[in-house]
Amino acid sequence: MLTLRGRAPRRGKALSDLGILRNSALLIRDGVIAAVGARSKVETLPEARAAEKVDVGGRVVLPGFVDSHTHLIHAASRAEEYELKIAGASYEEIARKGGGILNSVKKLRAATSEALKKRAGAALREFAAYGTTTLEAKSGYGLDVASELKILRLQRELNLEQPIEIVSTFLGAHVLPAEYRGKAGGVQQYVALLTERLIPEVAAGKLAEFCDVFCDRGAFSRKDSKVILEAGKKNGLFPRIHAEQLTRTGATQLAVQLGAASCDHLEQVSKADVRALAKSNTVATLLPGCDFHLGLKQYAPARALIDAGAIVALATDYNPGTSPTLSMPMILSLACTQLQLRMTPAEAIVAATINAAYSLRRDRQIGSLEAGKQADIAVFDVEDYREIPYYFGVNKCWMTLKKGQPIFQKATRE
Ligand SMILES: [Zn+2]
């Protein structure tokens, strides 16, 4: 059992501390962990005698994954662009021709709420099948008042109607919508729509906890990002930011200045950016699924970030354009094997659980297996935790529990 007990968030050497227990047991009461420890001890607790017993047969038990960066709600895949990319078109070239995020915006605006909800619901069941028990979800494929609010309302409904916990982020500043492009003052008009209308409405309706901006070439400048994130902050939405993915814009320094909860992507960070993150409480969230899917060779410098003392997290970035995966174990595999990343299996697991929980401001409730925390648990059909990233492209998740209730169980042949 990987308890991950102890201090959160984890930096440097502490990122390798899994708090492993052998021959152990967990007692769950009303969805909360009541006791955890040696099996001989937990099983003799008076309360344990009457409890329903689940024997996981010596498999590896760990906290459910916390996927702290997803674009859950979208209308369709972008498989047509996948082929263009294989043929040599870059992500930015496709975006300039109206593909990319704007392609997803067109599809989302045309989709019904029912269709969007059905697609997201199916995805959530799949997330559970790979051991994820909490995820962050961003708006950002609507980019007008009605569509952005529609996405956030759907996230709220889904959060109430199915077991995986959804933490909402407002990403109205994903890219500039088509109707504002090529227009004098278009950017300023859209930024005003976000800061004066949408952010106050999202905050008043408690539709999101966080406000995010895609700060990059072809998206929003550092200056506009600052205005948007500060408006979010003023309205009680904590900042997160898409930073230094395609180009270095200085978004990381902005994130640190604003005390952002998380700074995500980071493929193009400078040494000074790494130092700034290391000195801050802003989580460096790495999304290697993106670089893998786009066939890029530049991953984020995980080793340098960890060695400098930054709080590193891992997430899928589940989205139809650059990272169509819901598998956190696959992300762990990439984090362990790809150049520049080279995280150890233990570091990758910590990054995908307790540190991700910290970036969502939920490290007191989830992310480790300790008394008083939610019984959010993943069980993997492996003998050694290192086999979780070692196997790739196959699903070794055997059982997932949310607040003590099974939400996934692998079908067995017998
Ligand atoms: Zn993203």
Tab-separated table of C-alpha atoms and ligand atoms in Angstrom:
chain	number	residue	atom	x	y	z
A	1	MET	CA	0.000	0.000	0.000
A	2	LEU	CA	1.379	3.365	-1.055
A	3	THR	CA	0.003	5.673	1.638
A	4	LEU	CA	1.872	8.861	0.637
A	5	ARG	CA	1.393	9.903	4.263
A	6	GLY	CA	3.071	13.032	5.530
A	7	ARG	CA	3.540	16.602	4.465
A	8	ALA	CA	2.064	18.124	1.319
A	9	PRO	CA	3.062	19.382	-1.150
A	10	ARG	CA	6.205	17.389	-1.925
A	11	ARG	CA	9.437	18.882	-3.252
A	12	GLY	CA	12.887	17.499	-4.078
A	13	LYS	CA	13.715	14.234	-2.303
A	14	ALA	CA	10.317	14.124	-0.570
A	15	LEU	CA	8.820	13.500	-4.006
A	16	SER	CA	10.119	9.931	-3.753
A	17	ASP	CA	8.540	9.166	-0.385
A	18	LEU	CA	5.618	6.796	-0.958
A	19	GLY	CA	5.071	5.746	2.684
A	20	ILE	CA	4.870	2.072	1.718
A	21	LEU	CA	3.140	-0.424	4.013
A	22	ARG	CA	3.206	-4.184	3.455
A	23	ASN	CA	0.535	-6.587	4.730
A	24	SER	CA	-1.638	-3.634	5.469
A	25	ALA	CA	-5.328	-2.789	5.671
A	26	LEU	CA	-7.580	0.239	5.508
A	27	LEU	CA	-10.781	0.750	7.452
A	28	ILE	CA	-13.369	2.937	5.747
A	29	ARG	CA	-16.331	4.514	7.498
A	30	ASP	CA	-18.916	6.587	5.571
A	31	GLY	CA	-16.533	7.108	2.683
A	32	VAL	CA	-13.700	8.339	4.900
A	33	ILE	CA	-10.537	6.478	5.935
A	34	ALA	CA	-10.981	5.617	9.619
A	35	ALA	CA	-7.730	3.705	10.083
A	36	VAL	CA	-4.749	2.594	8.040
A	37	GLY	CA	-1.843	0.417	9.100
A	38	ALA	CA	-0.655	-3.133	9.638
A	39	ARG	CA	-3.346	-5.653	8.763
A	40	SER	CA	-3.041	-7.399	12.141
A	41	LYS	CA	-3.756	-4.088	13.866
A	42	VAL	CA	-6.535	-2.725	11.653
A	43	GLU	CA	-8.406	-6.039	11.482
A	44	THR	CA	-8.612	-6.319	15.262
A	45	LEU	CA	-10.201	-2.888	15.728
A	46	PRO	CA	-13.706	-3.426	17.197
A	47	GLU	CA	-15.267	-1.587	14.269
A	48	ALA	CA	-13.403	-3.698	11.718
A	49	ARG	CA	-15.012	-6.935	12.863
A	50	ALA	CA	-18.427	-5.965	11.559
A	51	ALA	CA	-17.071	-4.280	8.418
A	52	GLU	CA	-17.531	-5.613	4.899
A	53	LYS	CA	-14.180	-7.040	3.819
A	54	VAL	CA	-12.603	-6.454	0.411
A	55	ASP	CA	-9.554	-8.601	-0.274
A	56	VAL	CA	-7.422	-7.171	-3.077
A	57	GLY	CA	-5.245	-10.264	-3.207
A	58	GLY	CA	-1.868	-8.696	-2.633
A	59	ARG	CA	-2.229	-6.125	-5.400
A	60	VAL	CA	-0.805	-2.604	-5.166
A	61	VAL	CA	-3.110	-0.034	-3.516
A	62	LEU	CA	-2.553	3.709	-3.887
A	63	PRO	CA	-4.525	6.969	-3.667
A	64	GLY	CA	-6.814	7.510	-6.673
A	65	PHE	CA	-5.173	9.690	-9.320
A	66	VAL	CA	-5.953	13.404	-9.264
A	67	ASP	CA	-5.954	14.665	-12.846
A	68	SER	CA	-5.422	18.394	-12.376
A	69	HIS	CA	-5.646	19.530	-16.018
A	70	THR	CA	-8.347	18.388	-18.453
A	71	HIS	CA	-10.589	19.884	-21.105
A	72	LEU	CA	-13.347	17.388	-20.308
A	73	ILE	CA	-16.228	18.872	-22.259
A	74	HIS	CA	-15.842	18.943	-26.026
A	75	ALA	CA	-18.052	17.863	-28.889
A	76	ALA	CA	-15.851	15.609	-31.003
A	77	SER	CA	-12.363	14.325	-31.702
A	78	ARG	CA	-10.058	16.095	-34.155
A	79	ALA	CA	-8.885	12.968	-35.948
A	80	GLU	CA	-8.885	14.854	-39.265
A	81	GLU	CA	-6.141	17.153	-37.945
A	82	TYR	CA	-4.200	14.158	-36.656
A	83	GLU	CA	-3.609	13.085	-40.243
A	84	LEU	CA	-2.593	16.616	-41.286
A	85	LYS	CA	-0.040	16.623	-38.456
A	86	ILE	CA	1.330	13.266	-39.539
A	87	ALA	CA	1.714	14.708	-43.035
A	88	GLY	CA	3.876	17.481	-41.556
A	89	ALA	CA	1.585	20.410	-40.644
A	90	SER	CA	2.431	21.995	-37.284
A	91	TYR	CA	-0.132	22.638	-34.552
A	92	GLU	CA	0.210	26.387	-35.156
A	93	GLU	CA	-0.207	26.076	-38.952
A	94	ILE	CA	-3.423	24.112	-38.445
A	95	ALA	CA	-4.652	26.715	-35.944
A	96	ARG	CA	-3.953	29.595	-38.366
A	97	LYS	CA	-6.223	27.931	-40.953
A	98	GLY	CA	-9.158	27.872	-38.515
A	99	GLY	CA	-8.381	24.403	-37.202
A	100	GLY	CA	-7.142	23.686	-33.707
A	101	ILE	CA	-9.067	25.142	-30.795
A	102	LEU	CA	-11.379	27.146	-33.084
A	103	ASN	CA	-12.373	23.907	-34.820
A	104	SER	CA	-13.466	22.539	-31.424
A	105	VAL	CA	-15.278	25.808	-30.652
A	106	LYS	CA	-17.314	25.535	-33.860
A	107	LYS	CA	-18.261	21.956	-33.028
A	108	LEU	CA	-19.144	22.745	-29.418
A	109	ARG	CA	-21.363	25.705	-30.247
A	110	ALA	CA	-23.320	23.467	-32.641
A	111	ALA	CA	-23.682	20.605	-30.149
A	112	THR	CA	-26.613	20.079	-27.794
A	113	SER	CA	-26.114	19.934	-24.028
A	114	GLU	CA	-27.371	16.338	-24.082
A	115	ALA	CA	-24.734	15.255	-26.606
A	116	LEU	CA	-21.942	17.040	-24.710
A	117	LYS	CA	-23.025	15.520	-21.442
A	118	LYS	CA	-23.256	12.030	-22.896
A	119	ARG	CA	-19.719	12.262	-24.323
A	120	ALA	CA	-18.284	13.640	-21.067
A	121	GLY	CA	-20.134	11.010	-19.022
A	122	ALA	CA	-18.615	8.215	-21.108
A	123	ALA	CA	-15.165	9.798	-20.664
A	124	LEU	CA	-15.635	9.997	-16.890
A	125	ARG	CA	-16.398	6.276	-16.709
A	126	GLU	CA	-13.175	5.671	-18.625
A	127	PHE	CA	-11.182	7.947	-16.310
A	128	ALA	CA	-12.409	5.783	-13.417
A	129	ALA	CA	-11.247	2.673	-15.254
A	130	TYR	CA	-7.690	4.040	-15.250
A	131	GLY	CA	-7.709	4.858	-11.527
A	132	THR	CA	-8.661	8.550	-11.567
A	133	THR	CA	-11.004	9.676	-8.783
A	134	THR	CA	-10.875	13.500	-9.050
A	135	LEU	CA	-10.360	15.724	-12.045
A	136	GLU	CA	-10.146	19.360	-12.923
A	137	ALA	CA	-12.164	20.401	-15.986
A	138	LYS	CA	-11.860	23.616	-17.955
A	139	SER	CA	-14.335	25.488	-20.107
A	140	GLY	CA	-12.785	27.128	-23.172
A	141	TYR	CA	-14.394	25.588	-26.242
A	142	GLY	CA	-17.397	27.931	-26.020
A	143	LEU	CA	-15.783	31.397	-26.073
A	144	ASP	CA	-19.095	33.232	-25.946
A	145	VAL	CA	-21.258	33.949	-22.922
A	146	ALA	CA	-23.912	31.290	-23.522
A	147	SER	CA	-21.527	28.498	-24.527
A	148	GLU	CA	-18.992	29.083	-21.742
A	149	LEU	CA	-21.765	29.108	-19.125
A	150	LYS	CA	-23.268	26.001	-20.738
A	151	ILE	CA	-19.986	24.086	-20.289
A	152	LEU	CA	-19.566	25.148	-16.661
A	153	ARG	CA	-23.187	24.269	-15.838
A	154	LEU	CA	-22.731	20.842	-17.425
A	155	GLN	CA	-19.622	20.318	-15.290
A	156	ARG	CA	-21.631	21.185	-12.193
A	157	GLU	CA	-24.399	18.737	-13.186
A	158	LEU	CA	-21.911	15.970	-13.931
A	159	ASN	CA	-20.189	16.567	-10.609
A	160	LEU	CA	-23.490	15.958	-8.812
A	161	GLU	CA	-24.732	13.086	-10.953
A	162	GLN	CA	-21.738	10.733	-11.149
A	163	PRO	CA	-19.029	9.704	-8.658
A	164	ILE	CA	-15.845	11.371	-9.973
A	165	GLU	CA	-15.325	14.754	-8.354
A	166	ILE	CA	-15.029	17.570	-10.905
A	167	VAL	CA	-13.210	20.807	-10.029
A	168	SER	CA	-14.171	23.576	-12.448
A	169	THR	CA	-11.901	26.131	-14.077
A	170	PHE	CA	-13.046	29.009	-16.258
A	171	LEU	CA	-10.895	29.199	-19.421
A	172	GLY	CA	-12.708	31.851	-21.441
A	173	ALA	CA	-9.211	33.039	-22.430
A	174	HIS	CA	-8.350	29.913	-24.417
A	175	VAL	CA	-7.916	31.688	-27.786
A	176	LEU	CA	-9.492	34.745	-29.383
A	177	PRO	CA	-12.825	33.617	-30.894
A	178	ALA	CA	-13.232	33.881	-34.703
A	179	GLU	CA	-15.746	36.745	-34.505
A	180	TYR	CA	-13.147	39.011	-32.824
A	181	ARG	CA	-10.294	38.221	-35.218
A	182	GLY	CA	-9.092	40.697	-37.815
A	183	LYS	CA	-11.114	43.405	-36.079
A	184	ALA	CA	-9.519	46.621	-34.799
A	185	GLY	CA	-9.527	46.413	-31.004
A	186	GLY	CA	-10.872	42.848	-31.168
A	187	VAL	CA	-8.570	41.522	-28.454
A	188	GLN	CA	-9.440	44.385	-26.093
A	189	GLN	CA	-13.157	43.886	-26.710
A	190	TYR	CA	-12.943	40.186	-25.927
A	191	VAL	CA	-10.780	40.768	-22.833
A	192	ALA	CA	-13.417	43.265	-21.657
A	193	LEU	CA	-16.157	40.674	-22.231
A	194	LEU	CA	-14.209	38.247	-20.049
A	195	THR	CA	-13.307	40.652	-17.254
A	196	GLU	CA	-16.470	42.751	-17.099
A	197	ARG	CA	-19.143	40.206	-17.904
A	198	LEU	CA	-18.151	36.545	-17.864
A	199	ILE	CA	-15.800	36.397	-14.862
A	200	PRO	CA	-18.255	38.209	-12.542
A	201	GLU	CA	-21.096	35.980	-13.764
A	202	VAL	CA	-19.086	32.762	-13.343
A	203	ALA	CA	-18.038	33.837	-9.847
A	204	ALA	CA	-21.532	34.930	-8.787
A	205	GLY	CA	-22.989	31.616	-9.963
A	206	LYS	CA	-20.154	29.691	-8.203
A	207	LEU	CA	-19.554	27.953	-11.511
A	208	ALA	CA	-15.766	27.711	-11.147
A	209	GLU	CA	-13.047	27.830	-8.492
A	210	PHE	CA	-10.207	28.745	-10.822
A	211	CYS	CA	-9.544	31.075	-13.760
A	212	ASP	CA	-7.087	29.976	-16.451
A	213	VAL	CA	-5.454	31.672	-19.466
A	214	PHE	CA	-3.634	30.199	-22.461
A	215	CYS	CA	-0.672	32.574	-22.603
A	216	ASP	CA	1.260	31.872	-25.796
A	217	ARG	CA	1.940	32.926	-29.363
A	218	GLY	CA	-1.394	32.663	-31.193
A	219	ALA	CA	-3.334	32.877	-27.902
A	220	PHE	CA	-3.105	35.639	-25.237
A	221	SER	CA	-0.155	37.930	-24.483
A	222	ARG	CA	1.399	38.086	-21.058
A	223	LYS	CA	-0.090	41.568	-20.594
A	224	ASP	CA	-3.646	40.468	-21.437
A	225	SER	CA	-3.216	37.311	-19.358
A	226	LYS	CA	-2.339	39.448	-16.342
A	227	VAL	CA	-5.456	41.598	-16.757
A	228	ILE	CA	-7.685	38.501	-17.075
A	229	LEU	CA	-6.151	36.584	-14.159
A	230	GLU	CA	-6.261	39.650	-11.916
A	231	ALA	CA	-9.958	40.101	-12.723
A	232	GLY	CA	-10.462	36.443	-11.833
A	233	LYS	CA	-8.604	36.879	-8.555
A	234	LYS	CA	-10.650	39.949	-7.664
A	235	ASN	CA	-13.760	37.804	-8.124
A	236	GLY	CA	-12.432	34.944	-5.999
A	237	LEU	CA	-11.239	32.689	-8.840
A	238	PHE	CA	-7.681	31.461	-8.162
A	239	PRO	CA	-5.300	31.709	-11.130
A	240	ARG	CA	-3.942	28.798	-13.154
A	241	ILE	CA	-2.063	29.327	-16.408
A	242	HIS	CA	-1.069	27.542	-19.639
A	243	ALA	CA	2.575	28.658	-19.799
A	244	GLU	CA	5.619	28.301	-22.075
A	245	GLN	CA	4.175	25.507	-24.208
A	246	LEU	CA	4.999	26.598	-27.773
A	247	THR	CA	7.100	29.672	-27.019
A	248	ARG	CA	8.567	31.307	-23.928
A	249	THR	CA	6.363	34.292	-23.058
A	250	GLY	CA	7.262	34.939	-19.421
A	251	ALA	CA	3.967	33.425	-18.289
A	252	THR	CA	5.738	31.447	-15.566
A	253	GLN	CA	7.067	34.603	-13.921
A	254	LEU	CA	3.546	36.034	-14.137
A	255	ALA	CA	2.113	32.903	-12.488
A	256	VAL	CA	4.583	33.197	-9.614
A	257	GLN	CA	3.905	36.939	-9.222
A	258	LEU	CA	0.168	36.322	-9.022
A	259	GLY	CA	0.546	33.380	-6.632
A	260	ALA	CA	-1.123	31.072	-9.169
A	261	ALA	CA	-2.203	27.642	-7.963
A	262	SER	CA	-0.603	26.036	-10.994
A	263	CYS	CA	1.534	26.796	-14.005
A	264	ASP	CA	1.064	24.176	-16.715
A	265	HIS	CA	3.031	22.796	-19.730
A	266	LEU	CA	6.492	24.454	-19.257
A	267	GLU	CA	8.244	22.862	-22.244
A	268	GLN	CA	10.041	26.164	-23.029
A	269	VAL	CA	10.932	27.377	-19.512
A	270	SER	CA	14.251	29.120	-18.879
A	271	LYS	CA	16.600	28.416	-15.976
A	272	ALA	CA	15.340	31.590	-14.273
A	273	ASP	CA	11.741	30.310	-14.627
A	274	VAL	CA	12.742	27.030	-12.973
A	275	ARG	CA	14.331	28.944	-10.080
A	276	ALA	CA	11.247	31.155	-9.703
A	277	LEU	CA	8.946	28.117	-9.543
A	278	ALA	CA	11.238	26.410	-7.040
A	279	LYS	CA	10.950	29.368	-4.663
A	280	SER	CA	7.164	29.582	-5.005
A	281	ASN	CA	4.076	27.608	-3.978
A	282	THR	CA	2.882	27.527	-7.602
A	283	VAL	CA	2.713	23.937	-8.808
A	284	ALA	CA	4.604	23.065	-12.004
A	285	THR	CA	2.087	20.832	-13.792
A	286	LEU	CA	3.626	18.823	-16.618
A	287	LEU	CA	1.542	17.462	-19.503
A	288	PRO	CA	3.734	15.058	-21.474
A	289	GLY	CA	0.734	13.545	-23.311
A	290	CYS	CA	0.662	16.704	-25.414
A	291	ASP	CA	4.249	16.472	-26.629
A	292	PHE	CA	3.852	12.759	-27.250
A	293	HIS	CA	0.689	13.167	-29.333
A	294	LEU	CA	2.137	16.094	-31.314
A	295	GLY	CA	5.358	14.166	-31.869
A	296	LEU	CA	7.439	16.934	-30.309
A	297	LYS	CA	10.863	16.250	-28.915
A	298	GLN	CA	10.931	18.980	-26.285
A	299	TYR	CA	9.401	17.811	-23.016
A	300	ALA	CA	9.306	19.920	-19.853
A	301	PRO	CA	12.511	19.716	-17.769
A	302	ALA	CA	11.062	17.643	-14.917
A	303	ARG	CA	14.458	16.621	-13.555
A	304	ALA	CA	15.673	20.220	-13.367
A	305	LEU	CA	12.393	21.314	-11.734
A	306	ILE	CA	12.512	18.562	-9.112
A	307	ASP	CA	16.193	19.062	-8.361
A	308	ALA	CA	15.638	22.817	-7.958
A	309	GLY	CA	12.817	22.174	-5.470
A	310	ALA	CA	9.669	22.981	-7.469
A	311	ILE	CA	6.340	21.307	-6.639
A	312	VAL	CA	5.863	19.057	-9.673
A	313	ALA	CA	2.508	17.540	-10.712
A	314	LEU	CA	1.459	15.461	-13.724
A	315	ALA	CA	-1.846	15.558	-15.604
A	316	THR	CA	-3.330	14.158	-18.824
A	317	ASP	CA	-4.454	17.466	-20.418
A	318	TYR	CA	-7.277	15.313	-21.860
A	319	ASN	CA	-8.448	17.287	-24.921
A	320	PRO	CA	-9.340	16.536	-28.550
A	321	GLY	CA	-6.520	18.484	-30.199
A	322	THR	CA	-3.269	17.753	-28.443
A	323	SER	CA	-3.767	15.027	-25.826
A	324	PRO	CA	-6.624	12.608	-26.436
A	325	THR	CA	-5.940	10.335	-23.479
A	326	LEU	CA	-7.682	9.711	-20.162
A	327	SER	CA	-4.987	7.370	-18.924
A	328	MET	CA	-2.938	8.685	-16.034
A	329	PRO	CA	-0.803	5.487	-16.051
A	330	MET	CA	0.203	6.304	-19.647
A	331	ILE	CA	1.216	9.808	-18.528
A	332	LEU	CA	3.313	8.206	-15.781
A	333	SER	CA	5.006	6.001	-18.393
A	334	LEU	CA	5.900	9.070	-20.460
A	335	ALA	CA	7.109	10.957	-17.382
A	336	CYS	CA	9.487	8.109	-16.548
A	337	THR	CA	10.885	7.445	-20.020
A	338	GLN	CA	10.989	10.592	-22.105
A	339	LEU	CA	14.047	12.755	-22.435
A	340	GLN	CA	14.178	15.795	-20.090
A	341	LEU	CA	11.463	14.252	-17.896
A	342	ARG	CA	13.120	11.084	-16.532
A	343	MET	CA	11.096	10.984	-13.347
A	344	THR	CA	11.305	7.898	-11.165
A	345	PRO	CA	8.126	5.817	-10.768
A	346	ALA	CA	7.808	7.050	-7.163
A	347	GLU	CA	8.129	10.713	-8.193
A	348	ALA	CA	5.572	10.241	-10.948
A	349	ILE	CA	3.052	8.703	-8.541
A	350	VAL	CA	3.468	11.524	-6.013
A	351	ALA	CA	3.126	14.083	-8.832
A	352	ALA	CA	-0.134	12.463	-10.001
A	353	THR	CA	-1.741	12.279	-6.559
A	354	ILE	CA	-0.842	14.475	-3.579
A	355	ASN	CA	0.915	17.264	-5.508
A	356	ALA	CA	-1.934	17.423	-8.031
A	357	ALA	CA	-4.398	17.547	-5.107
A	358	TYR	CA	-2.430	20.470	-3.668
A	359	SER	CA	-2.720	22.344	-6.979
A	360	LEU	CA	-6.514	21.936	-6.723
A	361	ARG	CA	-6.436	23.076	-3.076
A	362	ARG	CA	-7.708	19.699	-1.921
A	363	ASP	CA	-4.618	18.169	-0.337
A	364	ARG	CA	-6.399	17.962	3.029
A	365	GLN	CA	-9.173	15.783	1.599
A	366	ILE	CA	-7.508	13.663	-1.092
A	367	GLY	CA	-4.162	12.598	-2.576
A	368	SER	CA	-2.947	10.241	0.169
A	369	LEU	CA	-4.278	7.328	2.212
A	370	GLU	CA	-4.424	8.669	5.756
A	371	ALA	CA	-7.040	8.611	8.503
A	372	GLY	CA	-9.559	11.416	8.022
A	373	LYS	CA	-9.126	11.633	4.250
A	374	GLN	CA	-11.632	10.533	1.611
A	375	ALA	CA	-11.363	6.848	0.732
A	376	ASP	CA	-10.403	7.547	-2.893
A	377	ILE	CA	-8.389	4.519	-3.912
A	378	ALA	CA	-6.928	2.828	-6.992
A	379	VAL	CA	-5.884	-0.822	-6.981
A	380	PHE	CA	-3.465	-2.009	-9.657
A	381	ASP	CA	-3.042	-5.601	-10.737
A	382	VAL	CA	0.746	-5.538	-10.305
A	383	GLU	CA	3.177	-6.897	-7.723
A	384	ASP	CA	5.448	-3.877	-7.561
A	385	TYR	CA	4.379	-0.219	-7.818
A	386	ARG	CA	7.096	0.403	-10.428
A	387	GLU	CA	5.084	-1.759	-12.801
A	388	ILE	CA	2.394	0.946	-12.946
A	389	PRO	CA	4.474	3.140	-15.321
A	390	TYR	CA	6.512	0.174	-16.597
A	391	TYR	CA	3.546	-1.271	-18.482
A	392	PHE	CA	2.332	1.194	-21.112
A	393	GLY	CA	-0.656	1.214	-23.411
A	394	VAL	CA	-2.304	-1.531	-21.362
A	395	ASN	CA	-4.609	-1.001	-18.430
A	396	LYS	CA	-3.496	-2.629	-15.199
A	397	CYS	CA	-6.060	-0.828	-13.035
A	398	TRP	CA	-8.041	-3.509	-11.208
A	399	MET	CA	-10.400	-1.532	-8.996
A	400	THR	CA	-11.210	2.111	-8.286
A	401	LEU	CA	-13.080	3.377	-5.222
A	402	LYS	CA	-14.498	6.862	-4.692
A	403	LYS	CA	-15.414	7.709	-1.105
A	404	GLY	CA	-15.232	3.995	-0.343
A	405	GLN	CA	-17.619	2.935	-3.117
A	406	PRO	CA	-16.374	0.887	-6.079
A	407	ILE	CA	-16.720	2.919	-9.287
A	408	PHE	CA	-14.724	0.525	-11.423
A	409	GLN	CA	-13.892	-3.159	-11.161
A	410	LYS	CA	-12.047	-5.047	-13.856
A	411	ALA	CA	-14.070	-7.941	-15.228
A	412	THR	CA	-12.515	-11.253	-14.216
A	413	ARG	CA	-12.802	-14.461	-16.202
A	414	GLU	CA	-13.736	-16.825	-13.411
B	1	ZN	ZN	-4.783	22.542	-21.519
